[in-house]
Protein backbone atom coordinates (compact mmCIF):
# COMPACT_ATOMS: atom_id res chain seq x y z
CA MET A 1 -1.15 -4.37 19.62
CA ALA A 2 -4.78 -4.01 20.57
CA LEU A 3 -7.69 -1.95 19.39
CA VAL A 4 -8.32 0.40 22.27
CA VAL A 5 -11.40 2.63 22.48
CA PRO A 6 -12.15 5.26 25.13
CA VAL A 7 -14.77 4.23 27.68
CA GLY A 8 -18.12 5.79 26.95
CA CYS A 9 -17.12 6.56 23.37
CA ALA A 10 -20.15 7.62 21.33
CA GLY A 11 -22.19 7.81 24.53
CA LYS A 12 -22.43 4.04 24.93
CA ALA A 13 -21.64 2.29 28.18
CA VAL A 14 -18.88 -0.25 28.04
CA SER A 15 -18.61 -3.04 30.58
CA PHE A 16 -15.35 -4.54 31.73
CA PRO A 17 -14.80 -8.29 31.71
CA ALA A 18 -15.26 -9.98 35.10
CA HIS A 19 -11.55 -10.76 35.44
CA VAL A 20 -10.60 -7.04 35.54
CA SER A 21 -10.27 -5.91 39.13
CA ARG A 22 -12.42 -3.10 40.56
CA CYS A 23 -9.50 -0.76 41.25
CA ARG A 24 -8.18 -1.28 37.72
CA ARG A 25 -11.65 -0.52 36.34
CA ALA A 26 -11.68 2.81 38.17
CA ALA A 27 -8.18 3.77 37.02
CA THR A 28 -8.60 2.69 33.40
CA SER A 29 -10.12 4.98 30.81
CA PHE A 30 -9.74 2.63 27.85
CA VAL A 31 -11.16 -0.77 26.96
CA THR A 32 -9.46 -3.36 24.77
CA PHE A 33 -11.83 -4.65 22.09
CA ALA A 34 -9.49 -6.76 19.98
CA THR A 35 -6.00 -8.13 20.01
CA PRO A 36 -4.07 -9.56 17.10
CA SER A 37 -4.51 -13.25 16.52
CA PRO A 38 -1.47 -15.42 17.20
CA VAL A 39 0.51 -16.74 14.28
CA SER A 40 -1.28 -19.87 13.08
CA GLY A 41 0.27 -23.28 12.76
CA GLY A 42 3.11 -22.50 15.14
CA GLU A 43 4.90 -20.47 12.46
CA ALA A 44 7.56 -18.06 13.60
CA ALA A 45 6.91 -14.40 12.86
CA VAL A 46 8.76 -13.26 9.75
CA ASP A 47 10.55 -9.94 9.46
CA TRP A 48 9.46 -9.12 5.90
CA VAL A 49 11.79 -6.13 5.60
CA GLU A 50 14.73 -8.43 6.31
CA ALA A 51 13.28 -11.26 4.20
CA THR A 52 12.99 -8.96 1.17
CA SER A 53 16.16 -6.92 1.68
CA ASN A 54 17.78 -8.80 -1.23
CA PHE A 55 15.44 -6.90 -3.59
CA PHE A 56 17.41 -3.74 -2.78
CA GLU A 57 20.97 -5.06 -2.30
CA LYS A 58 22.27 -4.48 -5.82
CA ASP A 59 19.49 -2.31 -7.21
CA THR A 60 18.09 0.44 -4.97
CA ARG A 61 15.46 1.64 -7.45
CA PRO A 62 11.90 1.49 -6.09
CA ILE A 63 9.54 -1.25 -7.20
CA MET A 64 6.03 -0.49 -8.47
CA LEU A 65 3.60 -3.28 -7.60
CA PHE A 66 0.54 -3.44 -9.84
CA ASP A 67 -2.43 -5.69 -10.60
CA GLY A 68 -1.07 -7.80 -13.45
CA VAL A 69 -4.47 -8.69 -14.95
CA CYS A 70 -5.98 -5.19 -14.80
CA ASN A 71 -6.01 -3.38 -18.14
CA LEU A 72 -5.91 0.03 -16.42
CA CYS A 73 -2.93 -1.03 -14.31
CA ASN A 74 -1.06 -2.47 -17.31
CA GLY A 75 -1.73 0.77 -19.17
CA GLY A 76 -0.37 2.68 -16.19
CA VAL A 77 2.81 0.60 -16.20
CA LYS A 78 3.28 1.22 -19.92
CA PHE A 79 2.74 4.95 -19.35
CA VAL A 80 5.31 5.04 -16.55
CA ARG A 81 7.84 3.06 -18.62
CA ASP A 82 7.37 5.40 -21.58
CA ASN A 83 7.87 8.47 -19.37
CA ASP A 84 10.72 7.11 -17.26
CA ARG A 85 13.66 7.67 -19.59
CA ASN A 86 16.20 7.07 -16.82
CA ARG A 87 14.56 3.77 -15.80
CA ASN A 88 14.16 4.90 -12.19
CA ILE A 89 11.39 2.42 -11.39
CA ARG A 90 11.21 -1.39 -11.49
CA PHE A 91 7.92 -3.28 -11.91
CA GLU A 92 6.42 -6.39 -10.36
CA ALA A 93 2.90 -7.84 -10.54
CA LEU A 94 1.06 -8.04 -7.21
CA GLN A 95 0.14 -11.64 -8.03
CA SER A 96 3.76 -12.82 -8.40
CA GLU A 97 5.65 -14.47 -5.54
CA ALA A 98 7.98 -11.46 -5.31
CA GLY A 99 4.96 -9.15 -5.33
CA LYS A 100 3.34 -11.06 -2.47
CA LYS A 101 6.54 -10.82 -0.40
CA LEU A 102 6.82 -7.11 -1.08
CA LEU A 103 3.16 -6.66 -0.09
CA ARG A 104 3.95 -8.26 3.26
CA ARG A 105 6.96 -5.98 3.60
CA SER A 106 4.51 -3.10 3.09
CA LYS A 107 2.29 -4.46 5.90
CA ARG A 108 -0.44 -5.57 3.51
CA ALA A 109 -2.02 -8.97 2.98
CA PRO A 110 -0.25 -11.03 0.30
CA ASP A 111 -3.49 -11.39 -1.68
CA ASP A 112 -4.41 -7.67 -1.52
CA ILE A 113 -4.57 -6.41 -5.09
CA SER A 114 -6.69 -3.36 -4.28
CA SER A 115 -3.96 -0.76 -4.71
CA VAL A 116 -0.82 0.10 -6.57
CA VAL A 117 2.11 -0.01 -4.14
CA LEU A 118 5.46 1.70 -4.52
CA VAL A 119 8.13 -0.02 -2.43
CA GLU A 120 11.30 1.88 -1.68
CA LYS A 121 14.17 0.53 0.39
CA GLU A 122 13.03 2.37 3.52
CA ARG A 123 9.30 2.93 2.94
CA SER A 124 6.21 1.87 1.00
CA TYR A 125 3.43 4.00 -0.45
CA ILE A 126 -0.13 2.95 -1.33
CA LYS A 127 -3.10 4.37 -3.22
CA SER A 128 -2.85 8.04 -4.17
CA GLU A 129 0.43 8.50 -2.28
CA ALA A 130 1.97 5.78 -4.45
CA VAL A 131 0.71 7.45 -7.62
CA LEU A 132 2.12 10.83 -6.59
CA LYS A 133 5.46 9.29 -5.58
CA ILE A 134 5.68 7.49 -8.92
CA MET A 135 5.00 10.81 -10.66
CA GLU A 136 8.01 12.28 -8.84
CA TYR A 137 10.28 9.64 -10.43
CA ILE A 138 9.21 10.14 -14.05
CA ASN A 139 9.97 12.94 -16.51
CA LEU A 140 8.60 16.47 -16.72
CA PRO A 141 5.92 17.75 -16.17
CA PHE A 142 4.81 14.96 -13.81
CA PRO A 143 6.97 15.81 -10.77
CA GLN A 144 5.54 19.34 -10.83
CA LEU A 145 2.00 18.00 -11.21
CA ALA A 146 2.59 15.67 -8.23
CA LEU A 147 3.73 18.65 -6.16
CA PHE A 148 0.52 20.50 -7.02
CA LEU A 149 -1.71 17.45 -6.32
CA GLN A 150 -0.17 16.99 -2.86
CA PHE A 151 -2.13 20.04 -1.74
CA ILE A 152 -5.36 18.06 -2.13
CA PRO A 153 -6.10 16.38 1.21
CA LEU A 154 -5.19 12.69 1.37
CA PHE A 155 -8.73 11.56 2.24
CA ILE A 156 -10.06 13.23 -0.94
CA ARG A 157 -7.27 11.80 -3.12
CA ASP A 158 -7.77 8.31 -1.67
CA PHE A 159 -11.56 8.57 -2.04
CA ALA A 160 -11.12 9.28 -5.77
CA TYR A 161 -8.47 6.55 -6.02
CA ASP A 162 -10.71 3.98 -4.32
CA ASN A 163 -13.65 4.78 -6.62
CA VAL A 164 -11.53 4.16 -9.71
CA ALA A 165 -9.78 1.12 -8.20
CA ASN A 166 -13.03 -0.53 -7.11
CA ASN A 167 -14.49 -0.19 -10.62
CA ARG A 168 -11.35 -0.72 -12.72
CA TYR A 169 -12.40 -4.11 -14.12
CA ALA A 170 -15.88 -2.84 -15.05
CA PHE A 171 -14.53 0.28 -16.79
CA PHE A 172 -11.31 -1.02 -18.32
CA GLY A 173 -11.63 -4.82 -18.31
CA ARG A 174 -9.10 -7.45 -17.38
CA SER A 175 -6.75 -9.72 -19.22
CA GLU A 176 -6.12 -13.41 -18.65
CA SER A 177 -2.47 -12.90 -17.73
CA CYS A 178 0.01 -10.15 -16.97
CA GLU A 179 1.01 -8.35 -20.16
CA ILE A 180 4.23 -6.88 -18.81
């Protein structure tokens, strides 16, 4: 997969590398700016969905990944547990080995603790989408509130989410270890 940008995008001229033939230059309307780096150290690519399928073999409930040292996140987990009478959601700290594997399954870096992640068997949700999906799993009135909040555009919800997430340690502090 490569990052491809239209030629002349933003009014700037883009030159083709010397190894691209003249006829290909004329027929091409896109330029490749970046390609993914090869797997380092000769490692084989890992299918993280397959590698983590055992998390959902006997228990199909979704897993909420959270920052285990964040006081806001720990409070959020306690809130969800208190309002999830049917125990619909499982929990795992982002910093744990299982959390890192599930992050990779969700196509995120294993050290990315910037967002809550809800991992279902078939799909993962991040940021405000994860919060709304979690609200759908817990007791009334939260599923109805999630339905209402879905009408707010995603970029606005994620902007608000990012502002809180980026300042969570300053506002709410952090603990030395995961409290859950």
